[in-house]
Short mmCIF file of C-alpha atoms in Angstrom, two decimals:
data_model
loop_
_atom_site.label_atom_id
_atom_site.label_comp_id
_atom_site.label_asym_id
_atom_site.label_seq_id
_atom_site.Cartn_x
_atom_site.Cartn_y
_atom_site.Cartn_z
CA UNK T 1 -11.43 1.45 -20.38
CA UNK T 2 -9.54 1.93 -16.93
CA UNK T 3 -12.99 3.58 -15.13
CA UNK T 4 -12.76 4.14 -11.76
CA UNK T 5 -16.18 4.43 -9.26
CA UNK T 6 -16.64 5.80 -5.83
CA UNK T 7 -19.55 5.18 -4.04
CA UNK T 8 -21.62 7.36 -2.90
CA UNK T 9 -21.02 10.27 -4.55
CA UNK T 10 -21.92 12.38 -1.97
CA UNK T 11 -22.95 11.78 2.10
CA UNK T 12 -24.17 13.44 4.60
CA UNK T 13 -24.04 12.44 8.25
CA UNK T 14 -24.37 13.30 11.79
CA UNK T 15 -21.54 14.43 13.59
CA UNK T 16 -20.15 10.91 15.39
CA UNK T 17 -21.52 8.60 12.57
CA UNK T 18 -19.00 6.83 10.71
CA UNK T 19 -18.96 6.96 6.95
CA UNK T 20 -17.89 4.18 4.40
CA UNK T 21 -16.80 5.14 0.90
CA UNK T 22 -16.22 2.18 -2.21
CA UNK T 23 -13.77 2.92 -4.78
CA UNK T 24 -13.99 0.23 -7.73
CA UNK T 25 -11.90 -0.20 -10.56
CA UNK T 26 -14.32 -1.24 -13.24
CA UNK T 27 -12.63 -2.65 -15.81
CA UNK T 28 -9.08 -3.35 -14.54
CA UNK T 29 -7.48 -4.69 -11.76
CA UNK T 30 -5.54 -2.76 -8.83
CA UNK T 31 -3.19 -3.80 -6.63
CA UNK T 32 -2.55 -0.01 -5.48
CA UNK T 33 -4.93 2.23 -4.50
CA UNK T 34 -4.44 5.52 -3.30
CA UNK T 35 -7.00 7.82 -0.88
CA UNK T 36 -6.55 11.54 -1.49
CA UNK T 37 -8.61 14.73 0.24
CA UNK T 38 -9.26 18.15 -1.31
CA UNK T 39 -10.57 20.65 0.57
CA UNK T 40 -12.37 23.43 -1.70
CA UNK T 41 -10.32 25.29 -4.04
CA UNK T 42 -6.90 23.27 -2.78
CA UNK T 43 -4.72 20.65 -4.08
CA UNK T 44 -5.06 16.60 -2.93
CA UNK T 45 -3.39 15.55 -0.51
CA UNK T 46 -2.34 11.44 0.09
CA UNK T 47 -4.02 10.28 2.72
CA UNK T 48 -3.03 6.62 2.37
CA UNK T 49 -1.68 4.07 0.19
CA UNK T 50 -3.85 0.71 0.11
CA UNK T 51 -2.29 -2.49 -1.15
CA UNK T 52 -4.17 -5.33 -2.34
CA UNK T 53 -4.39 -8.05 1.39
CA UNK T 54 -2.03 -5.73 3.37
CA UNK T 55 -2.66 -2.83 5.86
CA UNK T 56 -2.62 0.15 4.46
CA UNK T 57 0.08 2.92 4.41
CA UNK T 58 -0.77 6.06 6.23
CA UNK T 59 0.91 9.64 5.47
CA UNK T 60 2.06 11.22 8.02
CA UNK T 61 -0.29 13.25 10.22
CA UNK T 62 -3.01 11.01 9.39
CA UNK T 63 -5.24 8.92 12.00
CA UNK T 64 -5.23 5.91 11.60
CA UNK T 65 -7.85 4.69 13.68
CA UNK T 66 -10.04 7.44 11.94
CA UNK T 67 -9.75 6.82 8.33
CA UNK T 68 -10.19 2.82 8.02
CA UNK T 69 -8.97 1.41 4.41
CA UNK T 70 -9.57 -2.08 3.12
CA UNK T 71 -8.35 -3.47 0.27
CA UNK T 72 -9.92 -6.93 0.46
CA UNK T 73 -10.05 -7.48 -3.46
CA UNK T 74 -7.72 -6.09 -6.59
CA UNK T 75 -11.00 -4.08 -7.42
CA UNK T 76 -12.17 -2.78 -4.51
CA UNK T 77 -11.18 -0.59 -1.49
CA UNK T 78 -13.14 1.09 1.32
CA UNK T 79 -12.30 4.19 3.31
CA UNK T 80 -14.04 4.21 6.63
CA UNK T 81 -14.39 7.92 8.14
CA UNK T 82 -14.94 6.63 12.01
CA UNK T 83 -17.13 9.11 14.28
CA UNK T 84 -17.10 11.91 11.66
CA UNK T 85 -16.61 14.89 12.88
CA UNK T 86 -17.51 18.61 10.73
CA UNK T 87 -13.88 18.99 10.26
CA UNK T 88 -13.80 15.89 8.46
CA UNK T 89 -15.86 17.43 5.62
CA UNK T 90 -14.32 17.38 2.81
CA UNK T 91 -13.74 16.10 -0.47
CA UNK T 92 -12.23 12.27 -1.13
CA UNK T 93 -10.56 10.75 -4.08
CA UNK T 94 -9.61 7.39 -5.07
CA UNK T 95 -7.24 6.26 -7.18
CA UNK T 96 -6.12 3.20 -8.74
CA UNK T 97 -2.98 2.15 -9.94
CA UNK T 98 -3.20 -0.81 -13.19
CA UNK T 99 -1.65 -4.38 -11.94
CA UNK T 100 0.03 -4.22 -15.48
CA UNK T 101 0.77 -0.20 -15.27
CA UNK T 102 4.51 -1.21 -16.25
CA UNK T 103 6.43 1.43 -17.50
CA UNK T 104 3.32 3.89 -17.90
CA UNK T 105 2.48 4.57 -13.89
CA UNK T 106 -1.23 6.13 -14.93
CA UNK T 107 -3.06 6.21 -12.27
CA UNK T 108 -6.93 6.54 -12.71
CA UNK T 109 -9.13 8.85 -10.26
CA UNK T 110 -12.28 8.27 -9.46
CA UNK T 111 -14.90 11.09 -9.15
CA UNK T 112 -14.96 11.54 -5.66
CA UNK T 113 -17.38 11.52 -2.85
CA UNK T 114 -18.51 14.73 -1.16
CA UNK T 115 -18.77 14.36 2.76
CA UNK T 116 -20.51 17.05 4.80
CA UNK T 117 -20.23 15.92 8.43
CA UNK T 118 -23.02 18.21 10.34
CA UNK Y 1 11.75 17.05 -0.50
CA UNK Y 2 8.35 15.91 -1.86
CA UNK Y 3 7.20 19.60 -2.93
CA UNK Y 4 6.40 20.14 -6.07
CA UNK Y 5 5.37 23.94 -6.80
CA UNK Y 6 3.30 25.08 -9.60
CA UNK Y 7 2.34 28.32 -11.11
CA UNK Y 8 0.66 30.82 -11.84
CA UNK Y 9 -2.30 30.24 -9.27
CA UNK Y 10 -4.93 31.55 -12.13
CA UNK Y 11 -4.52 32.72 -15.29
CA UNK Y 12 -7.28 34.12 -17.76
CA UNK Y 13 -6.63 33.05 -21.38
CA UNK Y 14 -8.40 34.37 -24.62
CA UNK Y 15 -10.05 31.84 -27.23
CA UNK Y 16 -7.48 30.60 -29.40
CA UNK Y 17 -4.57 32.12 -26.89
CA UNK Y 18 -1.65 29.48 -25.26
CA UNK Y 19 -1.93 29.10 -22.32
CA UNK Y 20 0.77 27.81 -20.31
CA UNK Y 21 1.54 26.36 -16.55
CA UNK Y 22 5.22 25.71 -14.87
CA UNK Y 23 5.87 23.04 -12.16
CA UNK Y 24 9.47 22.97 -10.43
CA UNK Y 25 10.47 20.06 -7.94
CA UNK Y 26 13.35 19.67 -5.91
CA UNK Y 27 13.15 15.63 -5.42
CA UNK Y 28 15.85 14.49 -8.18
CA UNK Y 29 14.13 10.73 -7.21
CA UNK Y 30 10.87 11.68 -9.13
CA UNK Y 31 10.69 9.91 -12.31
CA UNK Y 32 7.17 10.38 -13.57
CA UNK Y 33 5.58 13.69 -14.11
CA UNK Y 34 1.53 13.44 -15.11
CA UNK Y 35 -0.70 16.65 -15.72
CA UNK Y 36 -4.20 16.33 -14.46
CA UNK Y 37 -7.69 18.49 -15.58
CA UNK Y 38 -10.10 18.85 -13.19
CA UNK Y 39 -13.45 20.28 -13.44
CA UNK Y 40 -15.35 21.35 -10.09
CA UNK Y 41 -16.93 18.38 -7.81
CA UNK Y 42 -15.12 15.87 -10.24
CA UNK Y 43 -11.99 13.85 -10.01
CA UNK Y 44 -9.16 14.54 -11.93
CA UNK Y 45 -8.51 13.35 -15.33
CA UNK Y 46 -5.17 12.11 -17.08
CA UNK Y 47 -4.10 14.65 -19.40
CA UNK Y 48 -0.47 14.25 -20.31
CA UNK Y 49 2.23 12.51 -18.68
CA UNK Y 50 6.36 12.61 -19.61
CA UNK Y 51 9.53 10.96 -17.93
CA UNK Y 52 12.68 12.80 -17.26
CA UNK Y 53 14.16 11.21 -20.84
CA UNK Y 54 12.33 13.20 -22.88
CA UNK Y 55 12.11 16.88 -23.10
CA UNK Y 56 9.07 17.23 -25.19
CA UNK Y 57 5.69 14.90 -25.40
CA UNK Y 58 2.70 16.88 -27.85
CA UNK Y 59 -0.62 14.81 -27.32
CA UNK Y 60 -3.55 17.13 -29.74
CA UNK Y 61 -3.34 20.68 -28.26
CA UNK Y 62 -1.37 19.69 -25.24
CA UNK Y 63 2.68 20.05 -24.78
CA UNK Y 64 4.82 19.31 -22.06
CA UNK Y 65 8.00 20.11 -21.79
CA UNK Y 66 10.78 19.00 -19.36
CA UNK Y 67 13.90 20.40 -18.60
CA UNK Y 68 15.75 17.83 -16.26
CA UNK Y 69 18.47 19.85 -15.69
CA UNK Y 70 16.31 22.85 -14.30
CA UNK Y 71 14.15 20.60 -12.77
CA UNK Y 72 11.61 22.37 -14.45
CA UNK Y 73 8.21 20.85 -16.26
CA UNK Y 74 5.40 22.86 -18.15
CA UNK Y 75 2.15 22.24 -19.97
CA UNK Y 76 1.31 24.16 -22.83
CA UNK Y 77 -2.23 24.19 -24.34
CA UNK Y 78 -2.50 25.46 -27.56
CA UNK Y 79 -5.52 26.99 -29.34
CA UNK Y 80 -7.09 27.31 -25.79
CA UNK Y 81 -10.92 26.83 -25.27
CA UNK Y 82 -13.86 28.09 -23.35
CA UNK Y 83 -14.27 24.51 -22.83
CA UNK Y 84 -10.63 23.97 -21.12
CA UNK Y 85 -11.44 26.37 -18.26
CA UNK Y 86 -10.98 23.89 -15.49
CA UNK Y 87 -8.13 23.58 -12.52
CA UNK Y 88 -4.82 22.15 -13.74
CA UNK Y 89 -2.43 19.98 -11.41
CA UNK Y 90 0.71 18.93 -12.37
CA UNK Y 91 2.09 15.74 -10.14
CA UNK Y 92 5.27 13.50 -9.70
CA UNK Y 93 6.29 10.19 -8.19
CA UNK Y 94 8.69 7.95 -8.16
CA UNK Y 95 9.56 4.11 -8.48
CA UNK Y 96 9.18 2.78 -4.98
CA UNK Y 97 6.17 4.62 -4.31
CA UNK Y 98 3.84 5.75 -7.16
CA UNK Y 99 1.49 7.88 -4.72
CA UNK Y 100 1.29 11.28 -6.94
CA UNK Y 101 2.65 14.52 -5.14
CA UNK Y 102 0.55 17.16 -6.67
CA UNK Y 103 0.85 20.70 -7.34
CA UNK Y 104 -0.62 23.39 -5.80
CA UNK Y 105 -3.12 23.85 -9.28
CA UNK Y 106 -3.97 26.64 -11.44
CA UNK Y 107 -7.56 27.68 -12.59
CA UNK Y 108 -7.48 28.27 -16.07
CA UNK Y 109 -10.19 30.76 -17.48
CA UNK Y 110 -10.61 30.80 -21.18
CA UNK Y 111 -12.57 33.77 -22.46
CA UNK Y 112 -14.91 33.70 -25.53
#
């Protein structure tokens, strides 16, 4: 139980395209989601917090208007990378936070989605 | 302060050795502390997790233990194998906002 999907597992765009990644919770419904980055060989980093039918909750230092979240459904949210850009390559995780989690506070990651902007 | 540190940065392990990873935080607020496993080009995976009232949690070959009053956590794998080489991230949040602060990670190599 608790599986987490991303989809597609890996993408590869023109410079200027925009992007759309799915992160599903399978088996389990999520009324936080969480978008991370990792950039080869570092740590991940919170992008956002996404709440099931509310904007989402940006970390500091991140665009906005560049990284697009929707969390339209309790198993389902979207990151949006708008006009990609190479610098925007990188590696994203989803995660998804149990609407019973309670006391335990497991989050479950996805696998991630590869993005090579060229 | 949302830092949490961890080291070492790698460490090399023989078959059957301990191998073992600190994480310090400064953030008194943090009330859950997860370690995650992750092997390359895949997300990371729920090892262990302990809260600040307990000083030791064993799951199979995996330990942590906490020490609240150093603000000190470690994990401690035990009869270490080829097949645990993978990066290590330990992580922390807190009620009010579960979003994980990670850990800078460690790359565990276990030799044959």
């Amino acid at each position: 139980g608790a599986v987490v999907s991303q989809h597609p597992s890996w993408v590869i765009c023109k410079s200027g395209t925009s992007v759309k990644i799915e992160c599903r919770s399978l088996d389990f419904q999520a009324t936080t989601m969480f978008w991370y980055r990792q950039f080869p060989k570092q740590s991940l980093m919170l992008m956002a917090t996404s709440n099931e039918g509310s904007k989402a909750t940006y970390e500091q230092g991140v665009e906005k208007d560049k990284f697009l979240i929707n969390h339209a459904s309790l198993t389902l949210s979207t990151l949006t990378v708008t006009s990609a850009h190479p610098e925007d390559s990188s590696f994203y995780i989803c995660s998804a936070l149990p609407r019973t989690s309670g006391a335990t506070d497991t989050q479950y990651f996805g696998p991630g989605t590869r993005l090579t902007v060229l | 302060q949302q830092q949490v540190k961890q080291s070492p940065q790698s460490l090399i392990v023989q078959k059957g050795g301990i191998s073992i990873i600190n994480c310090a935080y400064e953030n008194t607020a943090f009330d859950y502390f997860p370690w995650y496993q992750q092997f390359p080009g895949k997300g990371p995976a729920l090892l262990i997790a302990i809260r600040p009232d307990v000083s030791e949690k064993k799951e199979g070959r995996f330990t942590i233990s906490f020490n609240k009053s150093a603000k000190q956590f470690s994990l401690h794998i035990m009869d270490s194998q080829p097949g645990d080489s993978a990066t290590y991230f330990c992580a922390a949040s807190m009620a009010g906002r579960r979003a994980l602060t990670f850990g800078s990670g460690t790359r565990l190599q276990v030799q044959p």
